[in-house]
């Protein structure tokens, strides 16, 4: 556990490092137009095993600027990616557990937290990071529906500066 050698999946995370600009579309609910947003993100290494994403962006609905921080690493014993996400607009810390597809282009992160319906319930969410190319990636967020299906509610496109 102390001083482990970096795994190939740790090296996979390193390609996310750098400075990025972001544009996003967020579903604002039934009969509402999608809300567009913009932002920036700086991704840096924490040693050879973790990456830290630090972002700023506009809030949907004109709610000002938001600040976000995400951590991602890989646990070779469990064969999963692990991480967290926090934002200045909420009190919940999202804890991720995820897997990379066979083509090593799509990282799917599963999490659970407060329902966005504001009903006090807990809901399951999925954030999917897709590598489009060396200078572009997307983050697509889904919420699990009562029937078990997944509904997209946000997509962000990141372009390397």
PDB file of C-alpha atoms in Angstrom:
ATOM      1  CA  UNK A   1       0.000   0.000   0.000  1.00  0.00           C
ATOM      2  CA  UNK A   2       2.879   2.381   0.760  1.00  0.00           C
ATOM      3  CA  UNK A   3       4.949   3.465  -2.253  1.00  0.00           C
ATOM      4  CA  UNK A   4       3.188   1.274  -4.835  1.00  0.00           C
ATOM      5  CA  UNK A   5       4.420   1.233  -8.394  1.00  0.00           C
ATOM      6  CA  UNK A   6       2.138   3.069 -10.831  1.00  0.00           C
ATOM      7  CA  UNK A   7      -0.143   0.768 -12.800  1.00  0.00           C
ATOM      8  CA  UNK A   8      -1.009   1.220 -16.497  1.00  0.00           C
ATOM      9  CA  UNK A   9      -4.354   2.701 -15.384  1.00  0.00           C
ATOM     10  CA  UNK A  10      -2.548   5.346 -13.317  1.00  0.00           C
ATOM     11  CA  UNK A  11      -0.641   6.276 -16.460  1.00  0.00           C
ATOM     12  CA  UNK A  12      -3.969   6.355 -18.358  1.00  0.00           C
ATOM     13  CA  UNK A  13      -5.178   9.072 -15.973  1.00  0.00           C
ATOM     14  CA  UNK A  14      -2.089  11.204 -16.693  1.00  0.00           C
ATOM     15  CA  UNK A  15      -3.367  12.001 -20.204  1.00  0.00           C
ATOM     16  CA  UNK A  16      -6.147  14.077 -18.615  1.00  0.00           C
ATOM     17  CA  UNK A  17      -3.654  16.544 -17.140  1.00  0.00           C
ATOM     18  CA  UNK A  18      -3.429  20.078 -18.472  1.00  0.00           C
ATOM     19  CA  UNK A  19      -5.570  23.160 -18.933  1.00  0.00           C
ATOM     20  CA  UNK A  20      -8.982  22.853 -20.536  1.00  0.00           C
ATOM     21  CA  UNK A  21     -11.910  25.047 -21.595  1.00  0.00           C
ATOM     22  CA  UNK A  22     -15.421  23.714 -21.260  1.00  0.00           C
ATOM     23  CA  UNK A  23     -18.858  24.239 -22.792  1.00  0.00           C
ATOM     24  CA  UNK A  24     -21.893  22.446 -21.396  1.00  0.00           C
ATOM     25  CA  UNK A  25     -25.591  21.813 -21.912  1.00  0.00           C
ATOM     26  CA  UNK A  26     -27.765  21.024 -18.902  1.00  0.00           C
ATOM     27  CA  UNK A  27     -31.336  19.718 -18.951  1.00  0.00           C
ATOM     28  CA  UNK A  28     -33.442  22.119 -16.902  1.00  0.00           C
ATOM     29  CA  UNK A  29     -36.523  19.912 -16.780  1.00  0.00           C
ATOM     30  CA  UNK A  30     -39.676  19.211 -18.760  1.00  0.00           C
ATOM     31  CA  UNK A  31     -40.735  21.918 -21.197  1.00  0.00           C
ATOM     32  CA  UNK A  32     -37.607  23.957 -20.401  1.00  0.00           C
ATOM     33  CA  UNK A  33     -34.801  24.737 -22.854  1.00  0.00           C
ATOM     34  CA  UNK A  34     -31.347  23.353 -22.097  1.00  0.00           C
ATOM     35  CA  UNK A  35     -29.063  25.785 -20.279  1.00  0.00           C
ATOM     36  CA  UNK A  36     -25.621  26.427 -21.760  1.00  0.00           C
ATOM     37  CA  UNK A  37     -22.567  27.004 -19.599  1.00  0.00           C
ATOM     38  CA  UNK A  38     -18.862  27.694 -19.950  1.00  0.00           C
ATOM     39  CA  UNK A  39     -15.870  27.079 -17.741  1.00  0.00           C
ATOM     40  CA  UNK A  40     -12.239  26.176 -17.346  1.00  0.00           C
ATOM     41  CA  UNK A  41     -10.439  23.284 -15.708  1.00  0.00           C
ATOM     42  CA  UNK A  42      -6.889  22.598 -14.580  1.00  0.00           C
ATOM     43  CA  UNK A  43      -5.947  18.936 -14.098  1.00  0.00           C
ATOM     44  CA  UNK A  44      -2.752  18.141 -12.208  1.00  0.00           C
ATOM     45  CA  UNK A  45      -1.002  15.108 -10.775  1.00  0.00           C
ATOM     46  CA  UNK A  46      -0.814  14.206  -7.116  1.00  0.00           C
ATOM     47  CA  UNK A  47       2.281  12.019  -7.376  1.00  0.00           C
ATOM     48  CA  UNK A  48       2.025   9.170  -9.863  1.00  0.00           C
ATOM     49  CA  UNK A  49      -1.236   7.697  -8.541  1.00  0.00           C
ATOM     50  CA  UNK A  50      -3.889  10.446  -8.523  1.00  0.00           C
ATOM     51  CA  UNK A  51      -5.081  13.337 -10.668  1.00  0.00           C
ATOM     52  CA  UNK A  52      -6.915  16.363  -9.322  1.00  0.00           C
ATOM     53  CA  UNK A  53      -9.370  18.332 -11.463  1.00  0.00           C
ATOM     54  CA  UNK A  54     -10.006  21.942 -10.368  1.00  0.00           C
ATOM     55  CA  UNK A  55     -12.688  23.748 -12.313  1.00  0.00           C
ATOM     56  CA  UNK A  56     -14.768  26.897 -12.456  1.00  0.00           C
ATOM     57  CA  UNK A  57     -17.897  27.448 -14.474  1.00  0.00           C
ATOM     58  CA  UNK A  58     -21.151  29.284 -14.848  1.00  0.00           C
ATOM     59  CA  UNK A  59     -24.147  27.932 -12.948  1.00  0.00           C
ATOM     60  CA  UNK A  60     -27.326  26.993 -14.857  1.00  0.00           C
ATOM     61  CA  UNK A  61     -30.037  29.611 -14.503  1.00  0.00           C
ATOM     62  CA  UNK A  62     -27.566  32.476 -14.046  1.00  0.00           C
ATOM     63  CA  UNK A  63     -26.636  31.452 -10.505  1.00  0.00           C
ATOM     64  CA  UNK A  64     -23.122  32.903 -10.723  1.00  0.00           C
ATOM     65  CA  UNK A  65     -19.824  31.066 -10.776  1.00  0.00           C
ATOM     66  CA  UNK A  66     -19.295  27.596  -9.345  1.00  0.00           C
ATOM     67  CA  UNK A  67     -16.059  25.938  -8.285  1.00  0.00           C
ATOM     68  CA  UNK A  68     -15.559  22.174  -8.495  1.00  0.00           C
ATOM     69  CA  UNK A  69     -12.872  19.690  -7.510  1.00  0.00           C
ATOM     70  CA  UNK A  70     -12.612  16.051  -8.519  1.00  0.00           C
ATOM     71  CA  UNK A  71     -10.028  13.412  -7.616  1.00  0.00           C
ATOM     72  CA  UNK A  72      -9.427  10.231  -9.598  1.00  0.00           C
ATOM     73  CA  UNK A  73      -7.101   7.318  -8.977  1.00  0.00           C
ATOM     74  CA  UNK A  74      -6.974   3.598  -9.598  1.00  0.00           C
ATOM     75  CA  UNK A  75      -6.988   0.700  -7.123  1.00  0.00           C
ATOM     76  CA  UNK A  76      -5.260  -2.290  -8.778  1.00  0.00           C
ATOM     77  CA  UNK A  77      -6.340  -4.650  -5.994  1.00  0.00           C
ATOM     78  CA  UNK A  78     -10.023  -3.949  -6.675  1.00  0.00           C
ATOM     79  CA  UNK A  79      -9.467  -3.303 -10.409  1.00  0.00           C
ATOM     80  CA  UNK A  80     -11.523  -0.076 -10.235  1.00  0.00           C
ATOM     81  CA  UNK A  81     -11.084   3.656 -10.549  1.00  0.00           C
ATOM     82  CA  UNK A  82     -11.934   5.559  -7.363  1.00  0.00           C
ATOM     83  CA  UNK A  83     -12.592   9.232  -6.818  1.00  0.00           C
ATOM     84  CA  UNK A  84     -14.566  12.082  -5.355  1.00  0.00           C
ATOM     85  CA  UNK A  85     -16.347  15.201  -6.595  1.00  0.00           C
ATOM     86  CA  UNK A  86     -17.304  18.309  -4.615  1.00  0.00           C
ATOM     87  CA  UNK A  87     -18.689  21.639  -5.733  1.00  0.00           C
ATOM     88  CA  UNK A  88     -19.260  25.055  -4.180  1.00  0.00           C
ATOM     89  CA  UNK A  89     -22.979  24.790  -5.000  1.00  0.00           C
ATOM     90  CA  UNK A  90     -23.796  21.767  -2.793  1.00  0.00           C
ATOM     91  CA  UNK A  91     -22.928  20.112   0.516  1.00  0.00           C
ATOM     92  CA  UNK A  92     -22.756  16.496  -0.694  1.00  0.00           C
ATOM     93  CA  UNK A  93     -19.426  14.801  -1.503  1.00  0.00           C
ATOM     94  CA  UNK A  94     -19.907  12.410  -4.419  1.00  0.00           C
ATOM     95  CA  UNK A  95     -17.828   9.233  -4.203  1.00  0.00           C
ATOM     96  CA  UNK A  96     -16.999   7.495  -7.480  1.00  0.00           C
ATOM     97  CA  UNK A  97     -16.283   3.882  -8.366  1.00  0.00           C
ATOM     98  CA  UNK A  98     -15.687   3.167 -12.030  1.00  0.00           C
ATOM     99  CA  UNK A  99     -14.360   1.084 -14.884  1.00  0.00           C
ATOM    100  CA  UNK A 100     -12.680   1.725 -18.223  1.00  0.00           C
ATOM    101  CA  UNK A 101     -14.000   0.152 -21.425  1.00  0.00           C
ATOM    102  CA  UNK A 102     -11.914  -2.353 -23.406  1.00  0.00           C
ATOM    103  CA  UNK A 103     -10.920   0.322 -25.945  1.00  0.00           C
ATOM    104  CA  UNK A 104      -9.638   2.544 -23.107  1.00  0.00           C
ATOM    105  CA  UNK A 105     -11.620   5.566 -24.322  1.00  0.00           C
ATOM    106  CA  UNK A 106     -14.668   5.559 -21.983  1.00  0.00           C
ATOM    107  CA  UNK A 107     -14.398   5.777 -18.190  1.00  0.00           C
ATOM    108  CA  UNK A 108     -17.758   5.136 -16.490  1.00  0.00           C
ATOM    109  CA  UNK A 109     -18.022   6.402 -12.909  1.00  0.00           C
ATOM    110  CA  UNK A 110     -20.918   5.304 -10.697  1.00  0.00           C
ATOM    111  CA  UNK A 111     -22.070   7.293  -7.657  1.00  0.00           C
ATOM    112  CA  UNK A 112     -25.021   7.766  -5.334  1.00  0.00           C
ATOM    113  CA  UNK A 113     -26.383  10.851  -3.632  1.00  0.00           C
ATOM    114  CA  UNK A 114     -29.340  13.124  -3.017  1.00  0.00           C
ATOM    115  CA  UNK A 115     -32.076  13.015  -5.633  1.00  0.00           C
ATOM    116  CA  UNK A 116     -32.175  16.157  -7.756  1.00  0.00           C
ATOM    117  CA  UNK A 117     -35.960  16.067  -7.312  1.00  0.00           C
ATOM    118  CA  UNK A 118     -35.440  17.502  -3.814  1.00  0.00           C
ATOM    119  CA  UNK A 119     -37.665  14.812  -2.292  1.00  0.00           C
ATOM    120  CA  UNK A 120     -35.132  13.659   0.338  1.00  0.00           C
ATOM    121  CA  UNK A 121     -34.542  10.370  -1.496  1.00  0.00           C
ATOM    122  CA  UNK A 122     -31.209   8.946  -2.636  1.00  0.00           C
ATOM    123  CA  UNK A 123     -30.582   8.338  -6.323  1.00  0.00           C
ATOM    124  CA  UNK A 124     -27.937   6.680  -8.488  1.00  0.00           C
ATOM    125  CA  UNK A 125     -25.916   8.676 -11.007  1.00  0.00           C
ATOM    126  CA  UNK A 126     -23.369   7.906 -13.692  1.00  0.00           C
ATOM    127  CA  UNK A 127     -20.674  10.233 -15.042  1.00  0.00           C
ATOM    128  CA  UNK A 128     -19.026   9.089 -18.270  1.00  0.00           C
ATOM    129  CA  UNK A 129     -15.703  10.561 -19.407  1.00  0.00           C
ATOM    130  CA  UNK A 130     -15.094   9.887 -23.105  1.00  0.00           C
ATOM    131  CA  UNK A 131     -11.765  10.583 -24.793  1.00  0.00           C
ATOM    132  CA  UNK A 132     -12.632  12.013 -28.201  1.00  0.00           C
ATOM    133  CA  UNK A 133      -8.974  12.669 -29.004  1.00  0.00           C
ATOM    134  CA  UNK A 134      -5.800  14.015 -27.365  1.00  0.00           C
ATOM    135  CA  UNK A 135      -7.248  17.551 -27.283  1.00  0.00           C
ATOM    136  CA  UNK A 136     -10.924  16.810 -26.553  1.00  0.00           C
ATOM    137  CA  UNK A 137     -13.010  14.846 -24.064  1.00  0.00           C
ATOM    138  CA  UNK A 138     -16.596  14.853 -22.905  1.00  0.00           C
ATOM    139  CA  UNK A 139     -18.272  14.364 -19.556  1.00  0.00           C
ATOM    140  CA  UNK A 140     -21.848  13.101 -19.790  1.00  0.00           C
ATOM    141  CA  UNK A 141     -23.994  12.787 -16.649  1.00  0.00           C
ATOM    142  CA  UNK A 142     -26.961  10.459 -16.261  1.00  0.00           C
ATOM    143  CA  UNK A 143     -29.524   9.817 -13.538  1.00  0.00           C
ATOM    144  CA  UNK A 144     -31.127   6.431 -13.034  1.00  0.00           C
ATOM    145  CA  UNK A 145     -34.870   6.435 -13.632  1.00  0.00           C
ATOM    146  CA  UNK A 146     -37.471   4.462 -11.616  1.00  0.00           C
ATOM    147  CA  UNK A 147     -37.610   1.819 -14.371  1.00  0.00           C
ATOM    148  CA  UNK A 148     -33.828   1.290 -14.127  1.00  0.00           C
ATOM    149  CA  UNK A 149     -32.970   3.123 -17.354  1.00  0.00           C
ATOM    150  CA  UNK A 150     -30.488   6.009 -17.454  1.00  0.00           C
ATOM    151  CA  UNK A 151     -31.471   9.534 -18.545  1.00  0.00           C
ATOM    152  CA  UNK A 152     -28.851  12.060 -19.644  1.00  0.00           C
ATOM    153  CA  UNK A 153     -29.145  15.436 -17.901  1.00  0.00           C
ATOM    154  CA  UNK A 154     -25.817  17.117 -18.710  1.00  0.00           C
ATOM    155  CA  UNK A 155     -23.009  16.981 -21.233  1.00  0.00           C
ATOM    156  CA  UNK A 156     -19.807  19.006 -21.191  1.00  0.00           C
ATOM    157  CA  UNK A 157     -17.149  19.186 -23.883  1.00  0.00           C
ATOM    158  CA  UNK A 158     -13.579  19.907 -22.784  1.00  0.00           C
ATOM    159  CA  UNK A 159     -10.958  21.196 -25.205  1.00  0.00           C
ATOM    160  CA  UNK A 160      -7.281  21.463 -24.333  1.00  0.00           C
ATOM    161  CA  UNK A 161      -5.992  25.052 -24.249  1.00  0.00           C
TER     162      UNK A 161
END
